[in-house]
mmCIF file of C-alpha atoms in Angstrom:
data_model
loop_
_atom_site.group_PDB
_atom_site.id
_atom_site.type_symbol
_atom_site.label_atom_id
_atom_site.label_comp_id
_atom_site.label_asym_id
_atom_site.label_seq_id
_atom_site.Cartn_x
_atom_site.Cartn_y
_atom_site.Cartn_z
ATOM 1 C CA LEU H 1 0.040 0.237 -0.095
ATOM 2 C CA PHE H 2 2.939 2.530 1.284
ATOM 3 C CA GLU H 3 4.222 2.300 -2.637
ATOM 4 C CA LYS H 4 1.129 3.729 -4.529
ATOM 5 C CA LEU H 5 0.729 6.085 -1.739
ATOM 6 C CA SER H 6 2.926 9.209 -2.508
ATOM 7 C CA GLN H 7 5.474 11.221 0.217
ATOM 8 C CA ASP H 8 2.884 13.689 0.595
ATOM 9 C CA ASP H 9 -0.320 12.074 1.315
ATOM 10 C CA ILE H 10 1.452 10.085 3.806
ATOM 11 C CA ASN H 11 2.383 13.109 5.585
ATOM 12 C CA GLU H 12 -1.214 14.132 5.591
ATOM 13 C CA ASN H 13 -3.587 11.223 6.140
ATOM 14 C CA ILE H 14 -1.723 8.388 7.339
ATOM 15 C CA ILE H 15 0.376 9.408 9.926
ATOM 16 C CA PRO H 16 -2.060 11.507 11.254
ATOM 17 C CA THR H 17 -3.958 8.559 11.925
ATOM 18 C CA VAL H 18 -0.803 6.389 13.582
ATOM 19 C CA LEU H 19 -0.769 9.323 16.101
ATOM 20 C CA ASN H 20 -3.955 9.134 16.549
ATOM 21 C CA LEU H 21 -4.663 5.264 17.309
ATOM 22 C CA SER H 22 -1.172 5.236 18.964
ATOM 23 C CA ARG H 23 -3.314 7.110 21.849
ATOM 24 C CA ASP H 24 -6.473 4.471 22.127
ATOM 25 C CA SER H 25 -8.301 4.217 24.840
ATOM 26 C CA SER H 26 -8.277 0.424 23.000
ATOM 27 C CA TRP H 27 -4.950 -1.085 24.423
ATOM 28 C CA LYS H 28 -6.078 -4.137 21.721
ATOM 29 C CA VAL H 29 -5.744 -0.978 18.575
ATOM 30 C CA ARG H 30 -2.517 0.876 20.434
ATOM 31 C CA TYR H 31 -1.340 -3.527 20.828
ATOM 32 C CA MET H 32 -1.956 -3.671 16.877
ATOM 33 C CA VAL H 33 -0.283 -0.255 16.220
ATOM 34 C CA ALA H 34 3.099 -1.383 17.677
ATOM 35 C CA GLU H 35 2.828 -4.849 15.997
ATOM 36 C CA LYS H 36 2.054 -2.864 12.410
ATOM 37 C CA LEU H 37 4.446 0.203 12.979
ATOM 38 C CA VAL H 38 7.466 -1.052 11.779
ATOM 39 C CA ASN H 39 5.545 -1.457 7.965
ATOM 40 C CA LEU H 40 5.307 2.546 8.010
ATOM 41 C CA THR H 41 9.145 2.986 7.880
ATOM 42 C CA LYS H 42 9.504 0.937 4.885
ATOM 43 C CA ALA H 43 7.770 4.022 3.864
ATOM 44 C CA GLY H 44 10.067 6.401 3.692
ATOM 45 C CA GLU H 45 13.236 7.158 6.127
ATOM 46 C CA ASP H 46 12.303 10.168 6.892
ATOM 47 C CA VAL H 47 8.220 9.101 8.497
ATOM 48 C CA ALA H 48 10.225 7.075 10.975
ATOM 49 C CA LYS H 49 13.170 9.880 11.795
ATOM 50 C CA ASN H 50 10.432 11.912 12.614
ATOM 51 C CA GLU H 51 6.288 11.068 14.310
ATOM 52 C CA LEU H 52 7.096 7.300 14.771
ATOM 53 C CA VAL H 53 10.230 7.779 16.663
ATOM 54 C CA ASP H 54 7.694 9.272 19.459
ATOM 55 C CA VAL H 55 4.943 6.695 18.871
ATOM 56 C CA LEU H 56 7.704 3.899 19.036
ATOM 57 C CA VAL H 57 8.547 5.489 22.430
ATOM 58 C CA ALA H 58 5.141 5.577 23.765
ATOM 59 C CA LEU H 59 4.485 2.773 22.934
ATOM 60 C CA LEU H 60 7.603 1.466 24.272
ATOM 61 C CA LYS H 61 6.184 3.052 27.951
ATOM 62 C CA ASP H 62 2.497 1.546 27.405
ATOM 63 C CA GLY H 63 0.398 1.084 31.043
ATOM 64 C CA GLU H 64 -0.328 -2.577 29.297
ATOM 65 C CA PRO H 65 2.135 -5.793 29.155
ATOM 66 C CA GLU H 66 1.161 -6.541 25.902
ATOM 67 C CA VAL H 67 1.313 -3.704 24.559
ATOM 68 C CA ARG H 68 4.912 -3.151 25.284
ATOM 69 C CA SER H 69 5.567 -6.530 24.587
ATOM 70 C CA ALA H 70 4.324 -5.672 20.999
ATOM 71 C CA ALA H 71 6.478 -2.450 20.407
ATOM 72 C CA ALA H 72 9.618 -4.231 21.708
ATOM 73 C CA CYS H 73 9.583 -6.874 18.932
ATOM 74 C CA ASN H 74 10.097 -4.607 16.129
ATOM 75 C CA ILE H 75 12.437 -2.198 18.316
ATOM 76 C CA ALA H 76 15.622 -3.959 16.013
ATOM 77 C CA GLU H 77 13.600 -3.279 12.567
ATOM 78 C CA PHE H 78 12.148 -0.406 13.336
ATOM 79 C CA SER H 79 15.567 1.348 13.883
ATOM 80 C CA ALA H 80 17.683 -0.713 11.730
ATOM 81 C CA PRO H 81 17.146 2.873 8.703
ATOM 82 C CA LEU H 82 17.815 5.375 11.963
ATOM 83 C CA ASN H 83 20.755 7.318 12.853
ATOM 84 C CA PRO H 84 22.671 5.939 15.660
ATOM 85 C CA ASP H 85 21.988 8.864 17.654
ATOM 86 C CA VAL H 86 18.335 9.048 17.366
ATOM 87 C CA ILE H 87 18.752 5.604 18.386
ATOM 88 C CA LEU H 88 21.031 6.401 21.268
ATOM 89 C CA THR H 89 18.811 9.527 22.625
ATOM 90 C CA SER H 90 15.105 8.123 21.901
ATOM 91 C CA ILE H 91 14.649 5.024 21.632
ATOM 92 C CA LEU H 92 17.519 3.444 24.440
ATOM 93 C CA PRO H 93 16.124 5.500 27.552
ATOM 94 C CA GLN H 94 13.013 3.009 26.935
ATOM 95 C CA VAL H 95 15.027 -0.246 26.322
ATOM 96 C CA CYS H 96 17.249 0.219 29.532
ATOM 97 C CA MET H 97 13.461 0.438 30.913
ATOM 98 C CA LEU H 98 12.620 -2.883 29.486
ATOM 99 C CA VAL H 99 15.160 -4.042 30.607
ATOM 100 C CA ASN H 100 13.637 -3.910 34.204
ATOM 101 C CA ASP H 101 10.187 -4.480 33.003
ATOM 102 C CA PRO H 102 8.060 -5.738 36.093
ATOM 103 C CA SER H 103 6.469 -8.765 33.091
ATOM 104 C CA GLN H 104 8.807 -11.323 31.828
ATOM 105 C CA HIS H 105 7.088 -11.407 28.319
ATOM 106 C CA VAL H 106 8.058 -7.662 27.652
ATOM 107 C CA ARG H 107 11.944 -8.849 28.824
ATOM 108 C CA ALA H 108 11.101 -12.223 26.918
ATOM 109 C CA ALA H 109 10.491 -9.942 23.886
ATOM 110 C CA LEU H 110 13.458 -7.095 24.372
ATOM 111 C CA ALA H 111 15.652 -10.124 25.174
ATOM 112 C CA SER H 112 14.737 -11.962 21.371
ATOM 113 C CA VAL H 113 15.340 -8.128 19.209
ATOM 114 C CA ILE H 114 18.121 -6.504 21.167
ATOM 115 C CA THR H 115 20.619 -7.934 19.643
ATOM 116 C CA GLY H 116 19.670 -6.773 16.552
ATOM 117 C CA LEU H 117 20.522 -3.283 18.125
ATOM 118 C CA CYS H 118 23.462 -3.522 16.888
ATOM 119 C CA ALA H 119 24.351 -3.854 13.742
ATOM 120 C CA PRO H 120 22.912 -0.029 13.085
ATOM 121 C CA LEU H 121 24.912 1.409 16.298
ATOM 122 C CA GLY H 122 27.959 -0.036 15.328
ATOM 123 C CA LYS H 123 30.497 -1.292 17.602
ATOM 124 C CA GLU H 124 31.700 1.823 19.831
ATOM 125 C CA LYS H 125 28.002 2.686 20.531
ATOM 126 C CA THR H 126 27.707 -0.572 20.802
ATOM 127 C CA LEU H 127 29.948 -1.136 23.495
ATOM 128 C CA GLU H 128 29.025 1.785 25.497
ATOM 129 C CA SER H 129 25.461 0.984 25.109
ATOM 130 C CA LEU H 130 24.137 -2.183 24.752
ATOM 131 C CA PHE H 131 26.709 -4.845 26.388
ATOM 132 C CA ASP H 132 25.852 -4.402 30.579
ATOM 133 C CA LEU H 133 22.029 -4.373 28.595
ATOM 134 C CA PHE H 134 22.904 -8.082 27.099
ATOM 135 C CA LEU H 135 24.416 -9.005 30.568
ATOM 136 C CA GLN H 136 21.114 -7.604 33.075
ATOM 137 C CA LEU H 137 19.222 -10.233 29.985
ATOM 138 C CA LEU H 138 21.484 -12.560 30.579
ATOM 139 C CA ARG H 139 21.003 -12.772 34.498
ATOM 140 C CA ASP H 140 17.284 -12.476 34.829
ATOM 141 C CA GLU H 141 15.860 -14.593 36.814
ATOM 142 C CA VAL H 142 13.452 -15.796 33.713
ATOM 143 C CA ALA H 143 15.355 -19.021 31.889
ATOM 144 C CA GLU H 144 13.301 -17.460 28.636
ATOM 145 C CA VAL H 145 14.663 -14.193 28.312
ATOM 146 C CA ARG H 146 17.931 -15.782 28.744
ATOM 147 C CA LEU H 147 17.871 -17.946 26.262
ATOM 148 C CA HIS H 148 16.470 -15.733 23.395
ATOM 149 C CA VAL H 149 19.517 -13.369 24.674
ATOM 150 C CA ILE H 150 21.922 -16.335 23.818
ATOM 151 C CA SER H 151 20.479 -17.284 20.147
ATOM 152 C CA ASN H 152 21.310 -14.339 19.456
ATOM 153 C CA LEU H 153 24.421 -13.653 19.963
ATOM 154 C CA ASP H 154 26.096 -14.271 16.810
ATOM 155 C CA ALA H 155 24.420 -10.589 15.849
ATOM 156 C CA VAL H 156 27.272 -9.340 18.504
ATOM 157 C CA ASN H 157 29.762 -10.944 17.726
ATOM 158 C CA GLN H 158 29.100 -10.378 14.091
ATOM 159 C CA VAL H 159 29.444 -6.289 15.349
ATOM 160 C CA VAL H 160 32.057 -6.876 18.478
ATOM 161 C CA GLY H 161 34.005 -9.583 17.740
ATOM 162 C CA ILE H 162 34.184 -12.588 20.240
ATOM 163 C CA GLN H 163 36.216 -11.281 22.750
ATOM 164 C CA PRO H 164 34.614 -8.839 24.857
ATOM 165 C CA LEU H 165 31.579 -11.810 24.641
ATOM 166 C CA ALA H 166 34.317 -14.283 26.097
ATOM 167 C CA ASP H 167 36.203 -10.662 28.822
ATOM 168 C CA SER H 168 32.388 -11.176 30.474
#
C-alpha cells in the first residue's frame, strides 16, 4: 500500500491516523499499532525519523504489557534505518527501562531482538550502550529471557567480536 502512496499522502493522511490510534483508549488498538508500526518505516526513512519514533517510544511506555511486548518486538527492525544518535537518544532509554520491566513477557520480547540493535549502532556504541543490557538480560531470573539473548549472540559477535563476550 505504501508504495502506491505519495510521501505527501502518507504525511497528511496515514501519519495523523497512526498518531491518533497510538493514543486510543483500547489497549487492543494500541497493540495493533505497535505490531504494525515497523511497516510504516518502509514508507520512507524521514517518516521513521520524525513522528514514528515518538509513537514507538510512547508504545514502549504503555501501561499494558501486551502493548509494550509488541512494540519491543519491533525495536531492532524499526531502528535499522535510523541514525545511531536517534537510537541512542530516543529509543535506548526505553530499552533500558524494559530490561527491568515487571512483565517477563516484555523482557523476553526485548531479549529476542535487542541484539539486532548492534548493527545500526556499530561496535563502539554497542560496547558503550548495549553490552551491560545484554549482561543484565543474561542474568534474568526467567530462563526464556536468557535463552533469547543466548540464541541471538551471533549478532553481537558479528559487530563487536568474540573477545568482549569472552571477557564478560
